[in-house]
Structure formats: C-alpha cells, structure tokens
XYZ file of C-alpha atoms in Angstrom:
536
model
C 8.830 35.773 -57.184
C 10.562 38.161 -55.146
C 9.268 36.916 -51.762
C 10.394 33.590 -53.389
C 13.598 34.897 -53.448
C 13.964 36.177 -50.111
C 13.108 33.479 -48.498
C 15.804 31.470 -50.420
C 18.255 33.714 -49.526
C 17.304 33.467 -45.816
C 16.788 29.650 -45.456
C 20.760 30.416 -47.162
C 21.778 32.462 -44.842
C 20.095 30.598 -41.186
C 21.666 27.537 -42.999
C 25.056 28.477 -43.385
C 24.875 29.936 -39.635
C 24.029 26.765 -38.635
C 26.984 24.950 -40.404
C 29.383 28.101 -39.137
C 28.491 26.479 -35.382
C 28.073 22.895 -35.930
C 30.716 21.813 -38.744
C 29.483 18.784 -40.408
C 31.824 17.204 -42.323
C 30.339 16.462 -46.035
C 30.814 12.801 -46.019
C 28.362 9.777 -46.463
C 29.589 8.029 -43.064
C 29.248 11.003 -41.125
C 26.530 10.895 -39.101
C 26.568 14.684 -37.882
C 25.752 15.606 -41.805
C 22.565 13.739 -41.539
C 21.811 15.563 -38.477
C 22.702 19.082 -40.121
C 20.552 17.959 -43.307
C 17.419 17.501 -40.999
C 17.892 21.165 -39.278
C 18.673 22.943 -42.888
C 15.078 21.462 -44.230
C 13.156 22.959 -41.398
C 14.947 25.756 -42.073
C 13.417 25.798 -45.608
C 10.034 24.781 -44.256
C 9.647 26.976 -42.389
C 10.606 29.828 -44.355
C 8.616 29.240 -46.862
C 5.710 29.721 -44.653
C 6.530 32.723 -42.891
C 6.971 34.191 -46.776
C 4.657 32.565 -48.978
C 1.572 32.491 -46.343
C 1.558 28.896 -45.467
C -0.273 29.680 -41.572
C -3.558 29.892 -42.532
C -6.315 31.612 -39.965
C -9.603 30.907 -39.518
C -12.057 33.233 -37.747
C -14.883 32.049 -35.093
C -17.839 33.806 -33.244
C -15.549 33.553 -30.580
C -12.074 32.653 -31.335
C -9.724 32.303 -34.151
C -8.498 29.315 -35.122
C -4.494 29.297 -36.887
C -3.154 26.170 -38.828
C -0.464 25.041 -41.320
C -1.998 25.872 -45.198
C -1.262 22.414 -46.653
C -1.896 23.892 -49.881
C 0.552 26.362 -49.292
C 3.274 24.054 -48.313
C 2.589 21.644 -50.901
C 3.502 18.385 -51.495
C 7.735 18.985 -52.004
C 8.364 19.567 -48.343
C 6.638 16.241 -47.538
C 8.769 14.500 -50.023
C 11.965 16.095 -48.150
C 11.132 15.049 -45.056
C 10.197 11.679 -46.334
C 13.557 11.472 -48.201
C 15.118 12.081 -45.246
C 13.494 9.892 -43.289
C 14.479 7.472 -45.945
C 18.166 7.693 -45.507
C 18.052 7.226 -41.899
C 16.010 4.163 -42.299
C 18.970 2.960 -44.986
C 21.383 4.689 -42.519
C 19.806 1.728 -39.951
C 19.522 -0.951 -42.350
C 23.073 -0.435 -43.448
C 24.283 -0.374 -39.760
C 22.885 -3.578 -39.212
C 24.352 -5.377 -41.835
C 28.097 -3.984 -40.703
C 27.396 -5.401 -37.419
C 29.765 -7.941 -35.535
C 26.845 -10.674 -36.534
C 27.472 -10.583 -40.191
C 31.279 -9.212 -40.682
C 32.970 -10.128 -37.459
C 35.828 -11.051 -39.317
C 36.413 -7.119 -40.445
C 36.018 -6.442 -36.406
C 38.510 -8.637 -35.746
C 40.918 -7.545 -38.676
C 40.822 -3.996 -37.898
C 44.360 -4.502 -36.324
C 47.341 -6.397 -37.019
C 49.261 -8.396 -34.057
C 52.375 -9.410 -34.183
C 52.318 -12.486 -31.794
C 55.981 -13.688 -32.842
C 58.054 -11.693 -30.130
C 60.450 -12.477 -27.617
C 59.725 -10.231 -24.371
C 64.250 -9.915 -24.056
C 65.076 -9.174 -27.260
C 62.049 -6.898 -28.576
C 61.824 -5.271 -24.894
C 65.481 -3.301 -24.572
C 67.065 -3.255 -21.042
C 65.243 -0.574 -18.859
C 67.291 3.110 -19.540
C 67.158 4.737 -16.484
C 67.788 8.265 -18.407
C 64.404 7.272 -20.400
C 61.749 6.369 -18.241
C 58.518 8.375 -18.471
C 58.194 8.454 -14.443
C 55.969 11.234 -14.783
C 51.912 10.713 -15.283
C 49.727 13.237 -16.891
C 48.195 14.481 -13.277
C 52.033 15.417 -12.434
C 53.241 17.039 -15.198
C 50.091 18.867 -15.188
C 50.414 20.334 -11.669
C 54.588 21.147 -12.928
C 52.875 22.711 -15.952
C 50.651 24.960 -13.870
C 53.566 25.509 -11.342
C 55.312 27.245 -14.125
C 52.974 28.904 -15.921
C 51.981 30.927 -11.901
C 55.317 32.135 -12.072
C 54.602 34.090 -15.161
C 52.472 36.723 -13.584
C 52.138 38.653 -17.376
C 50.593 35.564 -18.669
C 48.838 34.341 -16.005
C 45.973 36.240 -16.190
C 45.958 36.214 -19.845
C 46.157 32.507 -20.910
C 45.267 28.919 -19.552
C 47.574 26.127 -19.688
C 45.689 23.356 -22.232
C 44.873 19.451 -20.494
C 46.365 17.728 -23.444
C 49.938 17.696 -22.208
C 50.727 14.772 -25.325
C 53.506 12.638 -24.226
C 56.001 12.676 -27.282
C 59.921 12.341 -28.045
C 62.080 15.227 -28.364
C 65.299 14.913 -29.479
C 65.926 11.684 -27.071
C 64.343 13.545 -24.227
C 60.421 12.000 -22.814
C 58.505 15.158 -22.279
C 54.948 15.910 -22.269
C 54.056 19.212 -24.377
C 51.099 21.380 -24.043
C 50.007 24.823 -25.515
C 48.584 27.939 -23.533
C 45.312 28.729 -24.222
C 42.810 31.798 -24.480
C 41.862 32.454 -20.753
C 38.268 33.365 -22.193
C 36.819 35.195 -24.935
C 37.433 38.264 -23.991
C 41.286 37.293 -23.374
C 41.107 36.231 -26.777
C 39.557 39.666 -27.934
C 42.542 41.699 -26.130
C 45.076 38.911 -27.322
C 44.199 38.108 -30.834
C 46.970 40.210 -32.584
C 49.461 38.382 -30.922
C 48.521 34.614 -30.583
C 48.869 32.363 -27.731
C 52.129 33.124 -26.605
C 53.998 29.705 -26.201
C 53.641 26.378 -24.570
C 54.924 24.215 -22.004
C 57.459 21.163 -21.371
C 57.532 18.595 -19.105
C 60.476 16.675 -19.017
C 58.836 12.829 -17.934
C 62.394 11.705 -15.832
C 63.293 14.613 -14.830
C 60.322 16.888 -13.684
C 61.978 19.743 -15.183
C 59.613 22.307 -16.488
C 59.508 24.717 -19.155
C 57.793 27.568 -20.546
C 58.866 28.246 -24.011
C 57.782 31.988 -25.634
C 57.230 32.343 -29.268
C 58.451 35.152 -31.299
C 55.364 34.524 -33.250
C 51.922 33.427 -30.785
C 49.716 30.824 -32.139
C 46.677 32.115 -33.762
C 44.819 28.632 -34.648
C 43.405 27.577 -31.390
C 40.604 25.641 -29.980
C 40.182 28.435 -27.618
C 40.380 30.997 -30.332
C 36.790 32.541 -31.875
C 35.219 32.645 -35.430
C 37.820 31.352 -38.171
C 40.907 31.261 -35.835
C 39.028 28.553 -34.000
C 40.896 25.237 -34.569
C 38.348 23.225 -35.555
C 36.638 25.907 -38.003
C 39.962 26.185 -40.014
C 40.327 22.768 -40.161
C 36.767 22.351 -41.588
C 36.546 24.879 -43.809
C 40.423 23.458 -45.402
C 39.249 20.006 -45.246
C 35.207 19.961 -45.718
C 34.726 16.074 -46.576
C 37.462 15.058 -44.030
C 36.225 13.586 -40.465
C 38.806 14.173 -37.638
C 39.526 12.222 -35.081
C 41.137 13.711 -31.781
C 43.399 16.087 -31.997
C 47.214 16.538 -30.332
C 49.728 19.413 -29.867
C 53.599 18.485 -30.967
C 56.732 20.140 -31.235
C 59.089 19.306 -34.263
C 63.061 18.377 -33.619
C 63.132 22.187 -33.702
C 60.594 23.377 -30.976
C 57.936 24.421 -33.979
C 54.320 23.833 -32.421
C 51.855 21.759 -34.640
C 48.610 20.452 -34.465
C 48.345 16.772 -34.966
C 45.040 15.981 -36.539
C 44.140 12.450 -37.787
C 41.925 11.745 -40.221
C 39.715 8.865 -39.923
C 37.408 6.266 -42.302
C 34.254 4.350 -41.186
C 32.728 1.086 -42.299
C 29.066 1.747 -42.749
C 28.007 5.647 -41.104
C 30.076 5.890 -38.307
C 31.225 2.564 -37.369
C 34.643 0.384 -37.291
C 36.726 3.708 -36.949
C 40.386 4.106 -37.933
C 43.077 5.950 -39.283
C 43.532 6.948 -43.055
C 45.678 10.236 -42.629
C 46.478 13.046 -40.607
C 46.685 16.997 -41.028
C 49.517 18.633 -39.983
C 48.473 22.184 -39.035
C 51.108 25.079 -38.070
C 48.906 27.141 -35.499
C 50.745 29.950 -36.090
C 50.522 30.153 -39.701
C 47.709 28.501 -40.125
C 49.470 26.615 -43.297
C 48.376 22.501 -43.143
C 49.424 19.574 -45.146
C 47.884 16.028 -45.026
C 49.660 13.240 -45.212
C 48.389 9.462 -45.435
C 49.133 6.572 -42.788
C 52.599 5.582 -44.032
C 54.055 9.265 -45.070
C 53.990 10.679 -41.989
C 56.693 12.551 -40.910
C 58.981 10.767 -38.170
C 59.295 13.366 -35.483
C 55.015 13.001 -34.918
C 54.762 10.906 -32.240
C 51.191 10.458 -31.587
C 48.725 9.642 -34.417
C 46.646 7.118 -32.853
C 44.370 7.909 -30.104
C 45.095 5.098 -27.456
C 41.668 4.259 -27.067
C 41.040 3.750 -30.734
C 43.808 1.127 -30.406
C 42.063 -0.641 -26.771
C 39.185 -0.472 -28.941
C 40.235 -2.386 -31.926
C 42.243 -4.942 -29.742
C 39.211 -5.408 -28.348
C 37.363 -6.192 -31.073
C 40.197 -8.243 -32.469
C 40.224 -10.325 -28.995
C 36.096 -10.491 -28.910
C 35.727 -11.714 -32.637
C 39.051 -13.388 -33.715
C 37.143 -16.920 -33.490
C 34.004 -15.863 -34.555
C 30.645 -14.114 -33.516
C 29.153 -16.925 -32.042
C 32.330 -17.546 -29.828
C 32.133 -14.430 -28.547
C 29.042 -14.934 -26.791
C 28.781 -18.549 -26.347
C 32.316 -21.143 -26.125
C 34.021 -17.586 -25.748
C 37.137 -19.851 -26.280
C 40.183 -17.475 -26.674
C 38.540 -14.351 -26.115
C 40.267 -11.809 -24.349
C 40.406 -7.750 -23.618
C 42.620 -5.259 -22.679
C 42.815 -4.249 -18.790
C 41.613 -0.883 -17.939
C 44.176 1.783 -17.704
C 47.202 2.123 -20.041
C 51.008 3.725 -19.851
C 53.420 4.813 -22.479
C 56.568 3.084 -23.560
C 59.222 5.104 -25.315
C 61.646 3.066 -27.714
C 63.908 3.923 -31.163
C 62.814 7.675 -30.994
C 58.869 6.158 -30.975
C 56.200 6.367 -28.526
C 54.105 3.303 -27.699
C 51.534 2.551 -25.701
C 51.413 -0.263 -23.330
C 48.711 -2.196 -21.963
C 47.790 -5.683 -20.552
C 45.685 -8.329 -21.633
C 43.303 -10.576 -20.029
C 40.682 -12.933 -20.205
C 36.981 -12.402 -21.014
C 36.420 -13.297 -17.223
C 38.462 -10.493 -15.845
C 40.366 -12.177 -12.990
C 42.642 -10.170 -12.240
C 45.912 -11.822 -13.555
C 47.057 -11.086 -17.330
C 47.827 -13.702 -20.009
C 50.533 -10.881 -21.761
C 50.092 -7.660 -22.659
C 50.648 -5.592 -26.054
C 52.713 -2.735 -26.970
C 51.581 -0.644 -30.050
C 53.912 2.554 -31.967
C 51.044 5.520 -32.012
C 52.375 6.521 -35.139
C 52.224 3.208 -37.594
C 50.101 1.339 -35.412
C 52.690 -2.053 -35.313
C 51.336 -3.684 -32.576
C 53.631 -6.805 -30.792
C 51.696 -9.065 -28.352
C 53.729 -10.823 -25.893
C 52.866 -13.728 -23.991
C 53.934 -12.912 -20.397
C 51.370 -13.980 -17.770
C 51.281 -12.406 -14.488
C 49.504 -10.005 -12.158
C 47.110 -7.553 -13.560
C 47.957 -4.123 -13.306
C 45.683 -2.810 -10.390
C 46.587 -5.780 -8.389
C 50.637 -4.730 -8.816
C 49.760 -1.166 -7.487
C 47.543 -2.368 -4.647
C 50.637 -4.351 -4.026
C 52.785 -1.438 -4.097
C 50.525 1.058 -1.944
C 50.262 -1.957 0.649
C 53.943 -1.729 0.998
C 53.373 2.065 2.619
C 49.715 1.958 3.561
C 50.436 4.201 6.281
C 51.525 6.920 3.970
C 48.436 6.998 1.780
C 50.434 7.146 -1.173
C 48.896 6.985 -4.526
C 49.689 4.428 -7.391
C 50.273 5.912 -10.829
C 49.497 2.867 -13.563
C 52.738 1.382 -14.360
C 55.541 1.207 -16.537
C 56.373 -2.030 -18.286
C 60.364 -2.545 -18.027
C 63.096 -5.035 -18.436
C 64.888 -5.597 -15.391
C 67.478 -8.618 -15.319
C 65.833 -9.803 -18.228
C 62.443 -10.003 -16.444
C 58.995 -8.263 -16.807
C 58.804 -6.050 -14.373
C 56.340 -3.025 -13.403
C 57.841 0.226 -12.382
C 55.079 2.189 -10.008
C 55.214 5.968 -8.710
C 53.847 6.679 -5.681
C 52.490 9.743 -4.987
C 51.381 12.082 -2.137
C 48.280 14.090 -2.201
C 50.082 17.276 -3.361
C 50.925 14.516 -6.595
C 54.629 14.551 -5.698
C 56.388 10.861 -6.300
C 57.805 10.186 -3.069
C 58.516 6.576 -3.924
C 59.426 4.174 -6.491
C 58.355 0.228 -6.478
C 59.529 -2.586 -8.757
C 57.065 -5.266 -8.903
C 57.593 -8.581 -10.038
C 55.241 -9.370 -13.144
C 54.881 -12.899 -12.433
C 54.807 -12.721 -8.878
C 53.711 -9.301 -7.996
C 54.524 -10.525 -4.319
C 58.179 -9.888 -5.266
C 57.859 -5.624 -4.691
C 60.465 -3.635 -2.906
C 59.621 0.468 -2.597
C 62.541 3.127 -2.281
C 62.302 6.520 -1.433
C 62.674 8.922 -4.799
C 65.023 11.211 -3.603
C 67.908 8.353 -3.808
C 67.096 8.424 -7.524
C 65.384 5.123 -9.714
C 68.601 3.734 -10.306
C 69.117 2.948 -6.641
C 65.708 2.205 -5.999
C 66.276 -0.706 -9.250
C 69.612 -1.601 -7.259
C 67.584 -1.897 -4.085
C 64.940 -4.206 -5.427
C 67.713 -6.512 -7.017
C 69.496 -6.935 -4.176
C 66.246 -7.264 -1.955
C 64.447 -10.063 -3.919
C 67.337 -11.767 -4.749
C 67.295 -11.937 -8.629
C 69.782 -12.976 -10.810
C 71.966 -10.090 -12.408
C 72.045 -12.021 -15.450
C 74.790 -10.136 -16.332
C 73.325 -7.360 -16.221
C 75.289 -5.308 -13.314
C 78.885 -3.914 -15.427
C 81.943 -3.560 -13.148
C 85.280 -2.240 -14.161
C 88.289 -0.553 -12.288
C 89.162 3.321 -12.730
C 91.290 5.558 -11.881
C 89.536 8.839 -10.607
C 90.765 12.563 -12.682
C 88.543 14.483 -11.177
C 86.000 14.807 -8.548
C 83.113 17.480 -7.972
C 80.013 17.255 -5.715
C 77.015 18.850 -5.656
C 73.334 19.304 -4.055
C 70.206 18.100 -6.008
C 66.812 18.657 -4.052
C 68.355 18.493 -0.664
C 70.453 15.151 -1.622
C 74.227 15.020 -2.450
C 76.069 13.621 -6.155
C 79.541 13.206 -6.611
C 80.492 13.417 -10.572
C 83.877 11.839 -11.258
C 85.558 11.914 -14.867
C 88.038 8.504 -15.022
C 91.603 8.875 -16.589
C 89.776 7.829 -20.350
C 87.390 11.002 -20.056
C 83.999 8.458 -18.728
C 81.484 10.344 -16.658
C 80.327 9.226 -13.597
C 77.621 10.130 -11.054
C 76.593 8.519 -8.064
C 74.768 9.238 -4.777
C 76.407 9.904 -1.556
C 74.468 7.356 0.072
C 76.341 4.634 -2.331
C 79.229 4.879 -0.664
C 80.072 7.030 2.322
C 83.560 7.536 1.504
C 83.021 9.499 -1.558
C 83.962 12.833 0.246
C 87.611 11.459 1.086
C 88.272 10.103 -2.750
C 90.817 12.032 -4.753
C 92.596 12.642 -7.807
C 94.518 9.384 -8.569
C 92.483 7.167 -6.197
C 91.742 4.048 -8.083
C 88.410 2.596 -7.306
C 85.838 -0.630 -8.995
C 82.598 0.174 -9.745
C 79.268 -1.704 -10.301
C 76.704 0.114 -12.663
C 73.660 -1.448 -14.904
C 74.764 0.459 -18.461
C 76.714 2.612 -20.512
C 75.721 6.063 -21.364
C 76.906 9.802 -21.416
C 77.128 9.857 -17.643
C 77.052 6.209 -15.883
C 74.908 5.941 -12.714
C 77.013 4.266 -10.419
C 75.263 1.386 -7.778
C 77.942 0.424 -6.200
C 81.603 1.394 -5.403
C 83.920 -2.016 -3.977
C-alpha cells in the first residue's frame, strides 16, 4: 500500500511538472490536452513499474534476460492506452465530418461581408496628419535607435518584435514593451519589472521611450509564474488563447491584449469569443466577450485569422464542389496586408483576387480588428506587388525598397500610397499609384513632406481636383520659420487665429512675406495646422 502510494504521489508530482512547462488548456477542442493526456499516462505506467516490480528478470546459463511483467501491469494500463487511442480515433472521425466537404457553408459563414459600400463615402479623404507611413521593419529600427541611447537599460532589457500598431489619442503609433535581456537579466531585474516600453509615432517617426514608476512583472520573457503565458493559464485553465498584443490605454497604462478563441470540432474553424485584458504590472485581468470590449483596444483580431476566414468565405461561398471544380466566384486575398486607421479604429486592409492569381485585384476589403465589421469594395485594379514594382521602377537606380501600401482616397480615387526605403530602412521617397492604372505613379522625395509629394502627383498625372484642393485669401499676423531635418517651414497664423505651415520650396518668396501681407492659398483640408500646396 505504501509503495502504492508513492508512486501516486510521484506520477502527481512528474505530471504536474509536465503541465508547469507545457500548459494545456483543459478544453475538449484543444488538441495540446490530448497530447498532455498521452505523456501523464506513461507517466503512470511507468511508475507503477519502477514501484510495484513490473520489469521482470529472467536468468540464463549465460545471460539474463529483462522484460515488462504483464501480470504486474495488468490489464488497466492497457485499457488507458486503448481509451486514449480511442479519442484520437473520434478526435479523427470528428475532424472529418467538420471538414469543408460536409459543412462548407459554416467555412464560408465564419465572416460577415458587407458588400453594400461606396469606396467615396465609406473611404474618408486621405488625412495627411494620419497616415501610418511607417512599416513594422522601420519603427522597429526607431525603436532600437532609442532604446541604444539608454545605456542603463541597454544591457538590461530587449526591445519586444510586436511593436502593435494601435490609436492613441488620435495619434498612429506602434507600441512595444522591453523585455528580459535573458534569464539571468530577469533574475537581477525581477523586483523591479520591465521598466517601460516604446512609441513609434507611424507619420511622424518620432520615438519614445516611456519609464514606468511601476516595471511590468507579467512578461513573456519573465520565468516561473511571472511568465505571461503561465499566469494566464493558471487564471484561465479551460480558456485557449489566441495571439497575444501589447496596448496602451488613453492614459499610457500597458496591457496585454489576449483573445480568447472557440473551435468547431478539436482545433478547427478558429475565431474569436473574448479577450483577457491583463495589467502586466499588476498582474490583475478581466475578460470580456466579443461585443464588450473596451474601445481604446485596438487590436483583437489577429490579421491572419481574418485572411484566413475571407479565405474560406471566398473558397466555399458557392459551395464545396465549386471550389474545386466551376470555381465560379471564388476568390482570395493577395499576400501581404497594411493597416488603415479610421473613427479612432484600426483596420486592416487587403486586396482581393481571383482563384487564378493574375495579378490584378477585383476590390479589396477593409476589416475593424476589434469587432471584426468587414466592408468589401468592388474596386478593380492592379494588385499590390505589381503597384510597388511600379513604384521601385520609377528609381531603379536607387535600389529602393517598397513597403506594401496604403489604401487612400485621393481626388475621390483609389489610390496606393508606397514608401520607399533605403537599405539602412529610411523612407527616402513617397509614390502615389493609380489603383486602376498603376501606370499613373509619380515618386517625390520625403523630405518635401507627403503633402507635397500628393500635390506633386496631382498635378503630374493630371487628375481632376474634384474639389478637393480649398483656396481662400488671408491676411498674414504672424510669420516664424524654422529647420526640420535639414529642410525649411514657415508657420503663419492669419488675422482669424488659422495655422498655417508650408515648405519653403512652395513658394520661394516666403522669406520676404510680412505682417499684413495678404496672400491666397491652395491646401487639400482643414485641420489644427493647414498644410499649405500652394501660395498664388
């Protein structure tokens, strides 16, 4: 009896190691807890013959000859392993029967689109203070520009890849958190936390470091229950997460932004039923379900859960056997995707084509990462990649490279906004590229600012303003330059208090204006401080 119990208690112990390290969640679609089932009844067998004397040994003239007892083991370990082997059989024979062969319709039905848009009046006028110019390879090297100039922390902490692209307070910046440099970091840094995380403002290129009075404890860097994934386990043991983000609130408070997710079957037709808001600091989480979640989280869906289910949806909407034989109607996304920022939301963007993959799209889709409201909008033109290759032809000399782009509304016209980039992944140009005729692309230098470079490829391909361009007469109060990366600004304030701020190379008499001078100007749209195209 007591060797009974001892080996209990060890198969106990070796078992709940095992679940320390691998964290199954407890849930009939996972299939990781299958997986841990399978390793916890060796775990038993095996015990139970190292205590109750299930190797038997059998002695030769000239050898000795060891073997499993089969007496000793009995029959109950073979009825284990063959009730396991059961479930993974009816784990199969499920699967099969939630295939796209017998419930393509639930494929296709996995996401709702919205097909009743209007590209002008669902699209709003491109915002040149809004633009996420910005990809995640350039903020990244800004992010790790920053963080070398903080030589206390440097050697301390990492900067994390995530770098989520999110809204804060009206401005597009990508956030990311420091990390543990390595376990030993984590060792001599434990009783503090990760000390803060970084911004990345997406227009602008500014970068920030922001320090916490309080570090962040909760990390996927961190070790035993201050690992991320470990807390959120052990607060959530039937939940299965999807991938994580890192967020800031409307008041700079890091969170982790976890989402939940439900299967059909064990592990298939994945989506979105909640998501766990976790305060790394703290430690303190809430869950929420799709539809409570808080406005200021910006990213809930994983962009590739949502290529995935448009996928599906354009595969199956007409059936199984269409998919594979008339294929009438069926369509994918393109490869690659960008992020559209709209009404405090994040969304992402990406084009749609046909099954055969020719290189033009038939529309493209734009989807809010928090509700998942997804618009489709029926705007043929060039496919992505072939509007970059335009771009980078422009400069081939240069051996710039093509970020993915931005989907805008210029002149009330599709129209893709590409970064070029140099090695060092500085943009060093901007291109406009017509969507239906991705022949139509004009490139201007950066350093004259995107609001030039739109006025440039306006004026260039000879598009109608549409009314579009705004031009009014004012009469200047006062006039101040000054010197932005090498380049010269002159802000003027008008006689009604309106900001102004436009480039020297708009007009080369701005050095000789003065108080009272009354001058027309041509800009694209009202905001805090207009960006002035042109001065008559």
């Amino acid at each position: 009896m007591i060797k009974r119990i001892i080996m209990n208690l060890i198969a106990l112990l070796l078992s709940f190691i095992v679940y320390y390290f691998m964290l199954p969640a407890f849930n009939l679609q996972n299939i990781a807890m299958y997986g841990y089932l399978f390793v916890v009844l060796n775990i038993f067998v095996f015990t139970n013959l190292l205590c109750i004397g299930g190797v038997k040994t059998t002695k030769y003239k000239r050898h000795v000859k060891v073997s499993l007892n089969n007496d000793k083991i009995g029959s109950p370990a073979m009825y284990c392993y063959l009730g396991l082997a059961g479930s993974f059989l009816l784990i199969f024979i499920v699967n099969f029967f939630f295939s796209p062969f017998f419930i393509s319709d639930k494929y296709a039905n996995r996401i709702n689109i919205n097909s009743e848009t209007d590209f002008n009046s669902d699209i709003k006028p491109i915002d040149f203070n809004n633009l996420p110019l910005l990809d995640k390879e350039s903020s990244s090297k800004l992010g790790d520009r920053v963080m070398g100039q903080m030589s206390e922390l440097v050697s301390q902490f990492d900067v994390s890849y995530l770098y989520t692209q999110i809204n804060y307070n009206n401005d597009i910046v990508r956030v990311t958190p420091l990390e543990y440099a390595s376990s030993i970091k984590w060792f001599t840094n434990r009783k503090d936390g990760v000390a803060g995380y970084i911004t990345v403002n997406s227009t602008t290129g500014k970068s920030n470091l922001i320090k916490l009075e309080d570090g962040m404890k909760y990390m996927p860097s961190a070790l035993f229950n201050e690992n991320l994934y470990r807390k959120l386990r052990f607060d959530y043991p039937t939940k299965m997460f999807g991938e994580e983000s890192f967020e800031i609130d409307n008041d700079g408070n890091p969170y982790w932004i976890v989402p939940t997710m439900s299967y059909s079957g064990v592990g298939l037709l994945p989506d979105v039923e909640g998501v766990v808001i976790l305060d790394p600091i703290s430690g303190n989480s809430n869950y929420y379900k799709v539809g409570d979640i808080p406005t200021w989280v910006d990213q809930v869906y994983d962009p590739y859960l949502i290529i995935e289910q448009f996928d599906d949806y354009g595969m199956y909407q007409k059936g199984f056997w269409n998919s594979i034989f008339g294929q009438k109607g069926v369509v994918q996304t393109t490869e690659g995707y960008n992020y559209m920022i709209q009404d405090d939301d994040v969304f992402l963007y990406t084009g749609v084509t046909s099954i055969s993959n020719d290189e033009s799209n038939i529309g493209f889709i734009i989807t809010n990462l928090r509700t998942k409201e997804t618009k489709y909008f029926d705007v043929p033109g060039a496919e992505e990649y072939s509007a970059m290759d335009s771009a980078m032809g422009q400069v081939q000399q240069m051996d710039y490279i093509s970020t993915f782009p931005l989907l805008v509304n210029l002149n009330s016209r599709p129209t893709y906004l590409i970064s070029l980039k140099d090695n060092a992944g500085l943009v060093k140009m901007y291109a406009f590229v017509d969507v239906e005729d991705y022949q139509k692309v004009v490139v201007t230098d950066a350093s004259l600012g995107i609001s030039e470079a739109a006025r440039n490829y306006i004026n260039n391909v000879n598009l109608s303003t549409n009314g579009s361009e705004l031009e009014k007469e004012i009469i200047i109060s006062s006039i101040t330059s000054a010197s932005i990366d090498g380049n010269s600004y002159y802000y003027i304030v008008d006689n009604n208090g309106k900001k102004y701020k436009s480039s020297i190379k708009v007009n080369d008499n701005l050095p000789f204006y003065k108080v009272g001078d009354k001058i027309t100007i041509i800009y694209i749209s009202e905001k805090d401080i207009i960006d002035v195209v042109e001065i008559k």
